[in-house]
Coordinates of C-alpha atoms in Angstrom, one line a residue:
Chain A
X1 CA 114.9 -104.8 165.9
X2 CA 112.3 -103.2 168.3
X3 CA 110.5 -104.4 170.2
X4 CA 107.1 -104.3 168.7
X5 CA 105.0 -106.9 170.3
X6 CA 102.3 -108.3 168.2
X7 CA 101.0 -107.5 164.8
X8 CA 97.8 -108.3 165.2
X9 CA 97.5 -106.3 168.0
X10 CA 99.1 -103.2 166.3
X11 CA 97.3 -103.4 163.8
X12 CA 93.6 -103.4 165.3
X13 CA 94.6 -100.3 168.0
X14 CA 95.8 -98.6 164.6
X15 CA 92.4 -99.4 162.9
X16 CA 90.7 -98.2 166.1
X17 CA 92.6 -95.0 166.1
X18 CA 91.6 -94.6 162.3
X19 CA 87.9 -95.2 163.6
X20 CA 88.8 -92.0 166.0
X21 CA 90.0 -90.3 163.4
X22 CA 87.9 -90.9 160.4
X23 CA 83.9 -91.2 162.1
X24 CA 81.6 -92.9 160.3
X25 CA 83.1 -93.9 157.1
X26 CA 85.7 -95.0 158.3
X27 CA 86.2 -98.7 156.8
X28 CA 85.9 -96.5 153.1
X29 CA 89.4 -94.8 153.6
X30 CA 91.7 -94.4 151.7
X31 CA 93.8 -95.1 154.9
X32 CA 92.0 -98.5 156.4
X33 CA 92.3 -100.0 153.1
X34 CA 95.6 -99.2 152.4
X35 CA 96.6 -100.7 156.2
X36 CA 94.6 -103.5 155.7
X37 CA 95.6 -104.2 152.4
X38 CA 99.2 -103.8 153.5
X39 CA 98.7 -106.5 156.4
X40 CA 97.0 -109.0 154.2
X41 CA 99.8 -108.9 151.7
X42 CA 102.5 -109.5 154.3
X43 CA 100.6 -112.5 156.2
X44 CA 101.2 -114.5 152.8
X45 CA 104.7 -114.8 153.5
X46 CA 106.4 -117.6 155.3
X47 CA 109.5 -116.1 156.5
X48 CA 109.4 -115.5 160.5
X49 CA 112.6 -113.2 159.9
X50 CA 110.8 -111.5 157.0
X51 CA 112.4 -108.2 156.9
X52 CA 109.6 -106.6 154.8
X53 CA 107.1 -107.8 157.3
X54 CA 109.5 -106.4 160.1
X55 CA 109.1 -102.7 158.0
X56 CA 105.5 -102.9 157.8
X57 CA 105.0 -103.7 161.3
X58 CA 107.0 -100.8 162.6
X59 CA 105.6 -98.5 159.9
X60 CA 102.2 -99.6 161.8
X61 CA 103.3 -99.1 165.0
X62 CA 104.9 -95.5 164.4
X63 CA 101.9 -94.4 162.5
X64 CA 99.8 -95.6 165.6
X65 CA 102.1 -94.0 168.0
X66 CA 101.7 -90.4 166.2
X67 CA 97.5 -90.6 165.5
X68 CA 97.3 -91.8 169.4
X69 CA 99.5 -88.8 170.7
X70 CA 97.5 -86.6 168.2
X71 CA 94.6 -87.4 169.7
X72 CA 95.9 -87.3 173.5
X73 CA 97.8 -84.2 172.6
X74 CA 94.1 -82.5 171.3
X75 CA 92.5 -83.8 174.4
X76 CA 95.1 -82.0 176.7
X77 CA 95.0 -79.0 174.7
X78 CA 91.0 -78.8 174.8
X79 CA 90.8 -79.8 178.7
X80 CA 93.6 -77.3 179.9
X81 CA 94.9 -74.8 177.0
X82 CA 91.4 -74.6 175.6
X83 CA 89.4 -72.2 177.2
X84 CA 91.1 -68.8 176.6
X85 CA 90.9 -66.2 179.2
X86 CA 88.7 -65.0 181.2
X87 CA 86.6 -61.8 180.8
X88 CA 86.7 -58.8 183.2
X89 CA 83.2 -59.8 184.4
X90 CA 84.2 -63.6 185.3
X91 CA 87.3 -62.0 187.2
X92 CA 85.4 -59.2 189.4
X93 CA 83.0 -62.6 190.3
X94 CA 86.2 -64.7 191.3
X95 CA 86.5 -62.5 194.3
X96 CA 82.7 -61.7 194.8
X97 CA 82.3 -57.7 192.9
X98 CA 80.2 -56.6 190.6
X99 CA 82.0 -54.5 187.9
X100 CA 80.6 -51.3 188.6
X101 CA 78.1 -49.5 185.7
X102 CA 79.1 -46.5 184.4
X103 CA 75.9 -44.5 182.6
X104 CA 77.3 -42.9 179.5
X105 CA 81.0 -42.0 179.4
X106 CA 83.9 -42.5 181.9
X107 CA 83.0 -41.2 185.9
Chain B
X1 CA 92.0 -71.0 145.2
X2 CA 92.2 -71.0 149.3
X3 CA 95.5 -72.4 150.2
X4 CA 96.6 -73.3 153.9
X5 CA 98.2 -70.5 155.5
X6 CA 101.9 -70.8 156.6
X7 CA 103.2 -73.3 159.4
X8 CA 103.7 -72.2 162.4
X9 CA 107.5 -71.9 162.1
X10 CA 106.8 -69.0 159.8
X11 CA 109.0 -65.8 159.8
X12 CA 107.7 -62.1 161.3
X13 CA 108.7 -59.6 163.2
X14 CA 107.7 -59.8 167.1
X15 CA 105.0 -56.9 168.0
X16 CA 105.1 -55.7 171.7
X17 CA 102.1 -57.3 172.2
X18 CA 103.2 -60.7 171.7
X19 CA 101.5 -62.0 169.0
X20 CA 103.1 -61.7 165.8
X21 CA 102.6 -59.1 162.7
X22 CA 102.5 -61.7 160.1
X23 CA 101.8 -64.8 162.1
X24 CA 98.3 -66.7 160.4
X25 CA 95.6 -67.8 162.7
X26 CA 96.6 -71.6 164.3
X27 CA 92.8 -72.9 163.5
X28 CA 90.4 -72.0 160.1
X29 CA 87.2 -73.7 159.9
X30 CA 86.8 -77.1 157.7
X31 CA 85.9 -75.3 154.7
X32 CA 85.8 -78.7 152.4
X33 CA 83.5 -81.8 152.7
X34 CA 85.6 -84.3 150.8
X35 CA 89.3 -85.2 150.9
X36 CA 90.7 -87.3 147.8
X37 CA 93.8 -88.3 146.9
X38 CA 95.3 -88.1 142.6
X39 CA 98.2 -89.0 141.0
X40 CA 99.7 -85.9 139.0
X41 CA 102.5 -85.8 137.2
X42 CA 105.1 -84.7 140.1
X43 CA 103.4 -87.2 142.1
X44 CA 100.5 -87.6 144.1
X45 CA 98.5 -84.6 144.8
X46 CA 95.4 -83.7 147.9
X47 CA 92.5 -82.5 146.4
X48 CA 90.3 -81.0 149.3
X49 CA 87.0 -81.4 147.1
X50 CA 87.3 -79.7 143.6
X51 CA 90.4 -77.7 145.0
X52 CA 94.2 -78.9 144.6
X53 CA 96.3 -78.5 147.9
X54 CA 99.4 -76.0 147.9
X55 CA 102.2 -75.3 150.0
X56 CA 102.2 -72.2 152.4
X57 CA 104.4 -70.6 148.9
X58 CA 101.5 -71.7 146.4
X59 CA 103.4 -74.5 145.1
X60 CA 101.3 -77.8 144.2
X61 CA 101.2 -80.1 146.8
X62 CA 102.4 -83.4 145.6
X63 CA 104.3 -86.0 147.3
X64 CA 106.2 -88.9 146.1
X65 CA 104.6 -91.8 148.2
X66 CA 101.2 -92.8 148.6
X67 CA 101.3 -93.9 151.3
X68 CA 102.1 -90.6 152.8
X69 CA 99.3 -89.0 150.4
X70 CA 96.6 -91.2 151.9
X71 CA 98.3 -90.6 155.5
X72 CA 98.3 -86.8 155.0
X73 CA 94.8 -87.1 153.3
X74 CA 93.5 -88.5 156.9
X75 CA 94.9 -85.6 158.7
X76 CA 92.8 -83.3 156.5
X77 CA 90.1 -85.6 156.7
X78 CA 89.8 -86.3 160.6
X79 CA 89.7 -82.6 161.1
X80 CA 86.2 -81.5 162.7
X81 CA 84.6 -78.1 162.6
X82 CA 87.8 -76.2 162.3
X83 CA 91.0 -76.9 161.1
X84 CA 94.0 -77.6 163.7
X85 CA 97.1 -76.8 161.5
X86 CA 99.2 -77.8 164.7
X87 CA 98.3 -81.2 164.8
X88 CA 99.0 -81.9 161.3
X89 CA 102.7 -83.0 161.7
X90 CA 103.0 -84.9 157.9
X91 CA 101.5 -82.2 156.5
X92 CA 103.8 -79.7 158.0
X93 CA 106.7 -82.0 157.1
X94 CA 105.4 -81.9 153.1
X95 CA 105.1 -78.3 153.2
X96 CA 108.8 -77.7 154.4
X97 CA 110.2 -80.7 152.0
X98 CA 108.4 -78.6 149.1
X99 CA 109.0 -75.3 149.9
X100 CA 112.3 -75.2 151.8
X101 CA 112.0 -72.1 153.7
X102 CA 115.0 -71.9 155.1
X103 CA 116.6 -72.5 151.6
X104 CA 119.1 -75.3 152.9
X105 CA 120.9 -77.9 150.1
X106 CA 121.4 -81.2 151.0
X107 CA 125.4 -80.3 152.3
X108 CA 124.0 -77.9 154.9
X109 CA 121.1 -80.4 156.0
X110 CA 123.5 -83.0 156.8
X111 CA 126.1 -80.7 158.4
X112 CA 123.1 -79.5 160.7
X113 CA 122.3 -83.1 161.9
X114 CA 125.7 -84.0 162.4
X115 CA 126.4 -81.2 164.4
X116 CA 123.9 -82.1 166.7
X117 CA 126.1 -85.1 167.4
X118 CA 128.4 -82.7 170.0
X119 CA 126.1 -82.2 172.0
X120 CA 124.0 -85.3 171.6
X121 CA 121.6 -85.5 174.9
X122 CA 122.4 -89.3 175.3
X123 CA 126.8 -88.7 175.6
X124 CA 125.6 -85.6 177.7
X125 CA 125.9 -87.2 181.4
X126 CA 125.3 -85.4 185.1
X127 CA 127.9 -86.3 187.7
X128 CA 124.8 -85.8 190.5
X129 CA 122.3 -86.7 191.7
X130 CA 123.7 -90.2 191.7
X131 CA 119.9 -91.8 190.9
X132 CA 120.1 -89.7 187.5
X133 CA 123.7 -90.8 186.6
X134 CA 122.7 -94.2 187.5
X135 CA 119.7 -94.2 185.7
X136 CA 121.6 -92.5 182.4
X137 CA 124.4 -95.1 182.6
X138 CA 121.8 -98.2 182.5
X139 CA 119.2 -96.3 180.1
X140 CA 121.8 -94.6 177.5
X141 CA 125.0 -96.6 177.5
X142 CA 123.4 -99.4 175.3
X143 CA 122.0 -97.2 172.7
X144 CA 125.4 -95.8 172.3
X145 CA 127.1 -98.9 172.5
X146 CA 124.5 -99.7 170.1
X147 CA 125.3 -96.8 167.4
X148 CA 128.9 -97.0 168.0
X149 CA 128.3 -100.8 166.8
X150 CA 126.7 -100.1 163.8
X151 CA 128.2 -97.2 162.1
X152 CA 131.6 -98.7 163.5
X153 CA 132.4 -95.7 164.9
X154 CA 133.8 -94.3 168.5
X155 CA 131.4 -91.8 170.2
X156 CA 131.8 -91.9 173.9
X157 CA 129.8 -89.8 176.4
X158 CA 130.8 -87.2 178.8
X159 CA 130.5 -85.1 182.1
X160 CA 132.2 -82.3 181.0
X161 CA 130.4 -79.0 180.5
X162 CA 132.2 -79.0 177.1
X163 CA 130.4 -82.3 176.0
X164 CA 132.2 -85.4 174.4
X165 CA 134.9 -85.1 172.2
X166 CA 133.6 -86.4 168.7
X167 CA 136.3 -87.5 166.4
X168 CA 136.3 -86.3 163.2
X169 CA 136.8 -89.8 161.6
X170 CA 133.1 -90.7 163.5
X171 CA 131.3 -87.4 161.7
X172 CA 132.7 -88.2 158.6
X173 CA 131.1 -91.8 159.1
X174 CA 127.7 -90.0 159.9
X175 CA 127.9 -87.6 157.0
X176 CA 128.6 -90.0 154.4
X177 CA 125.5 -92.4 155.7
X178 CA 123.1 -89.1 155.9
X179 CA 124.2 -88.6 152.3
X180 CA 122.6 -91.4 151.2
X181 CA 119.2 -90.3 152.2
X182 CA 117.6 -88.4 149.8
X183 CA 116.5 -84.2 150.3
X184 CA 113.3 -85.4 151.5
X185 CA 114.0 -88.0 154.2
X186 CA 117.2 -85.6 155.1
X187 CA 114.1 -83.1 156.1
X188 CA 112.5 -85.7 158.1
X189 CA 115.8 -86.9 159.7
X190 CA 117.1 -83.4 160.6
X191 CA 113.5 -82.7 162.3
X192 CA 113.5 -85.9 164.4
X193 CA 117.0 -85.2 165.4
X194 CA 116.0 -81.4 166.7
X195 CA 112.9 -83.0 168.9
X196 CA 114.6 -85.9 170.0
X197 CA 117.8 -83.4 170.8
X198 CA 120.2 -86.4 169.9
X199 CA 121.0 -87.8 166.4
X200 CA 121.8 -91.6 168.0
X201 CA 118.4 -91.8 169.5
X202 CA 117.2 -90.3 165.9
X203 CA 119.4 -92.7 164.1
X204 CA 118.0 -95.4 166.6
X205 CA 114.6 -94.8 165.4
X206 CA 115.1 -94.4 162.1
X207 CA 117.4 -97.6 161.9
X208 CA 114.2 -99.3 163.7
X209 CA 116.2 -100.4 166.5
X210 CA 113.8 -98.6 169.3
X211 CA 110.3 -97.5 168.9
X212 CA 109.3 -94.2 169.4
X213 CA 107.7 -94.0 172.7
X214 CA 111.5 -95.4 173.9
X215 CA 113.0 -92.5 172.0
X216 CA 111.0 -90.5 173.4
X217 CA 111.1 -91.4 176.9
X218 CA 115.1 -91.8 176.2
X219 CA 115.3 -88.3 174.9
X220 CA 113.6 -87.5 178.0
X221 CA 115.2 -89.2 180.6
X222 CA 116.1 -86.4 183.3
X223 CA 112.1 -85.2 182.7
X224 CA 110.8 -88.6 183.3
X225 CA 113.8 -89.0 186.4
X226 CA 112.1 -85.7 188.1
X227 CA 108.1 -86.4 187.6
X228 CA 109.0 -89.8 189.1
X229 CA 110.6 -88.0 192.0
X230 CA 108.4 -85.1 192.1
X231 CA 105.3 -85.6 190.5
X232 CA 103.8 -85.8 187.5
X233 CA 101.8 -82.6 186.1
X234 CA 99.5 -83.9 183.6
X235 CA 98.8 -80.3 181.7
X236 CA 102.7 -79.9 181.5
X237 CA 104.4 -82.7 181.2
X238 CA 101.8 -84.7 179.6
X239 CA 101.3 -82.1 177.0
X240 CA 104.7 -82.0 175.9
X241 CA 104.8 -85.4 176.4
X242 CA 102.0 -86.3 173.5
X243 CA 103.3 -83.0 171.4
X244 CA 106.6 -85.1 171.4
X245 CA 105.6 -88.3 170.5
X246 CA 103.3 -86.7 167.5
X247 CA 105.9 -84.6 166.3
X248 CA 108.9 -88.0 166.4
X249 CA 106.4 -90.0 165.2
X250 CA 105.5 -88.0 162.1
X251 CA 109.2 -87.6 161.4
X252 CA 109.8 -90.9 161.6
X253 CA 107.0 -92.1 159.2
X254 CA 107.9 -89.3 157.1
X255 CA 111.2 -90.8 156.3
X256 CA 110.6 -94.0 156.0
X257 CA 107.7 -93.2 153.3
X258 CA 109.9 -90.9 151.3
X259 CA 113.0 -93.6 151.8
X260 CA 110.7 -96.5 150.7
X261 CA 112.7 -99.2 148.2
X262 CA 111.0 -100.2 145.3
X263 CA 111.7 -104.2 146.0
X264 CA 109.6 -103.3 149.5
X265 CA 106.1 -102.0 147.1
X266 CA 107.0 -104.5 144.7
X267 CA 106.4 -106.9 147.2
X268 CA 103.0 -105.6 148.9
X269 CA 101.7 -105.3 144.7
X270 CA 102.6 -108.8 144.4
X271 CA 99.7 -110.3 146.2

């Protein structure tokens, strides 16, 4: 089995990354009440070894993993992908000219 | 009715200029307020306010799980002012599972992931530098020993050019276990196995044996090896690094939801 750490802890950066992903309503859906649900269910049982419990958990932890890299992913994207290219102006400035201005049709 | 235009993996002619003839935009602005999930009869269906989600080929969207519904709902519903279809992994997964664009059967899924197995990144070994051989030895030799365990199967690993030398007794083993999956989770499986590069490490995750930031950073060993030595360059290898993890992860969870037993939500109803 994985190594998975703690449920508990799983389970509340998964509900923070729902938070992320969801705003303001967050604790309305669908999604948080389905993982919350999900945990509640599985803390009734007694089992240490319980294999459902051992399911859940990962499903948790996988579903963490990919709204976390999502999110990181979007981040990168935005920071250094992002911002297209530059235009012709922005380029002449890069090296101190002024594109030159033309009056009417080509010189 | 709008519908979602094609994933990105679409088909088109490349124009000169580099962007391609029939390729849709990556982004569309959030054209919906609300995103609801209903069941239907095929299953359960997105409704992105009064409007029914469809495949890239106009199909309904349903899917078999709710689970994955409610998880696919949230990728609609997190999106902001515009509409990132590249970050919507599950989605993406749905829309292949229901449309199967490349018009594979269930035979030629399976022979695809098995194949994979001959050139398998973890029995792929360098001889030099000694660090890296090292470091694959330690990192990779118990995930094999690990599969070979399991399936009771020999698999081996190599430093030949030509790869290992699979017997056919040991893909025979993998095909009849991949069989058992159904079309769906045979979509999710074959993905996994094309990002992670190696069916062990795929199987490994799927069997829940390792997580997927340790497939991931198994899949990538000889990446992590040279940023370690070299450097790490955050709007390279990061980037690839997150797209990764997004992309296994969503596999993953794909398969599981769409291999889920009946006993397991019989139990989570129960309470």
């Amino acid at each position: 089995m994985a190594a998975l750490g703690v449920p508990l802890r799983t389970l509340r950066a998964l509900l923070r990354e729902l938070r992320h992903a969801a705003g303001r309503s967050y604790r309305d859906s669908p999604a948080y009440r389905h993982v919350v649900a999900a945990f509640r269910a599985h803390r009734v049982t007694s089992e240490k070894l319980c294999r459902a419990q051992q399911e859940l958990h990962f499903q948790a932890a996988t579903y963490l993993c990919l709204l976390r890299s999502v999110r990181e992913h979007e981040a990168l994207h935005r920071e250094y992908h992002g911002r297209g290219e530059r235009s012709p102006q922005e380029v002449a400035g890069l090296v101190g000219f002024k594109l030159p201005q033309q009056p009417g049709g080509k010189g | 009715l709008p519908r979602p235009p094609p994933s990105a993996g679409g088909s088109g002619p490349v124009v000169p200029c580099g962007r391609r003839a029939y390729a849709p935009p990556a982004e569309r602005k959030r054209f919906y307020q609300n995103v609801s999930i209903s069941q239907g009869e095929g299953g359960f269906e997105i409704n992105l306010d009064h409007r029914k989600l469809k495949t890239p080929q106009a199909k309904l969207f349903t899917v078999p799980s709710e689970a994955l519904a409610i998880a696919v709902a949230t990728e609609w519903d997190s999106q902001k002012d515009t509409i990132k279809f590249y970050t919507m992994h599950l989605t993406t997964l749905c829309n292949t599972a229901l449309d199967n664009p490349t018009q594979r059967n269930k035979t030629q899924l399976i022979r695809a992931a098995v194949k994979f197995l001959e050139t398998d990144t973890v029995c792929y070994r360098v001889e030099e530098p000694p660090a890296l051989a090292e470091l694959q030895k330690n990192e990779w030799d118990p995930v094999v020993a690990w599969a070979e365990k399991r399936y009771n199967v020999t698999i081996g690993s190599s430093t030949s050019i030509l790869g290992p030398n699979i017997p056919a007794s040991t893909k025979e083993t993998f095909v009849s276990h991949l069989a058992s999956y159904n079309m769906w989770a045979l979509q999710g499986i074959e993905f996994v196995i094309t990002q992670l590069k190696s069916l062990i490490l795929s199987m490994s995750l799927i069997d829940r044996h390792i997580t997927v930031e340790k497939a991931v950073l198994l899949s990538r060993l000889e990446e992590e090896y040279q940023i370690r030595r070299w450097g790490n360059v955050e709007w390279a290898h990061d980037y690839d690094l997150c797209e990764l993890r997004a992309r296994t992860a969503a596999g993953t969870l794909f398969v599981h939801l769409c291999s889920e037993s009946s006993t397991v939500k019989h139990k989570l109803l129960q309470d």
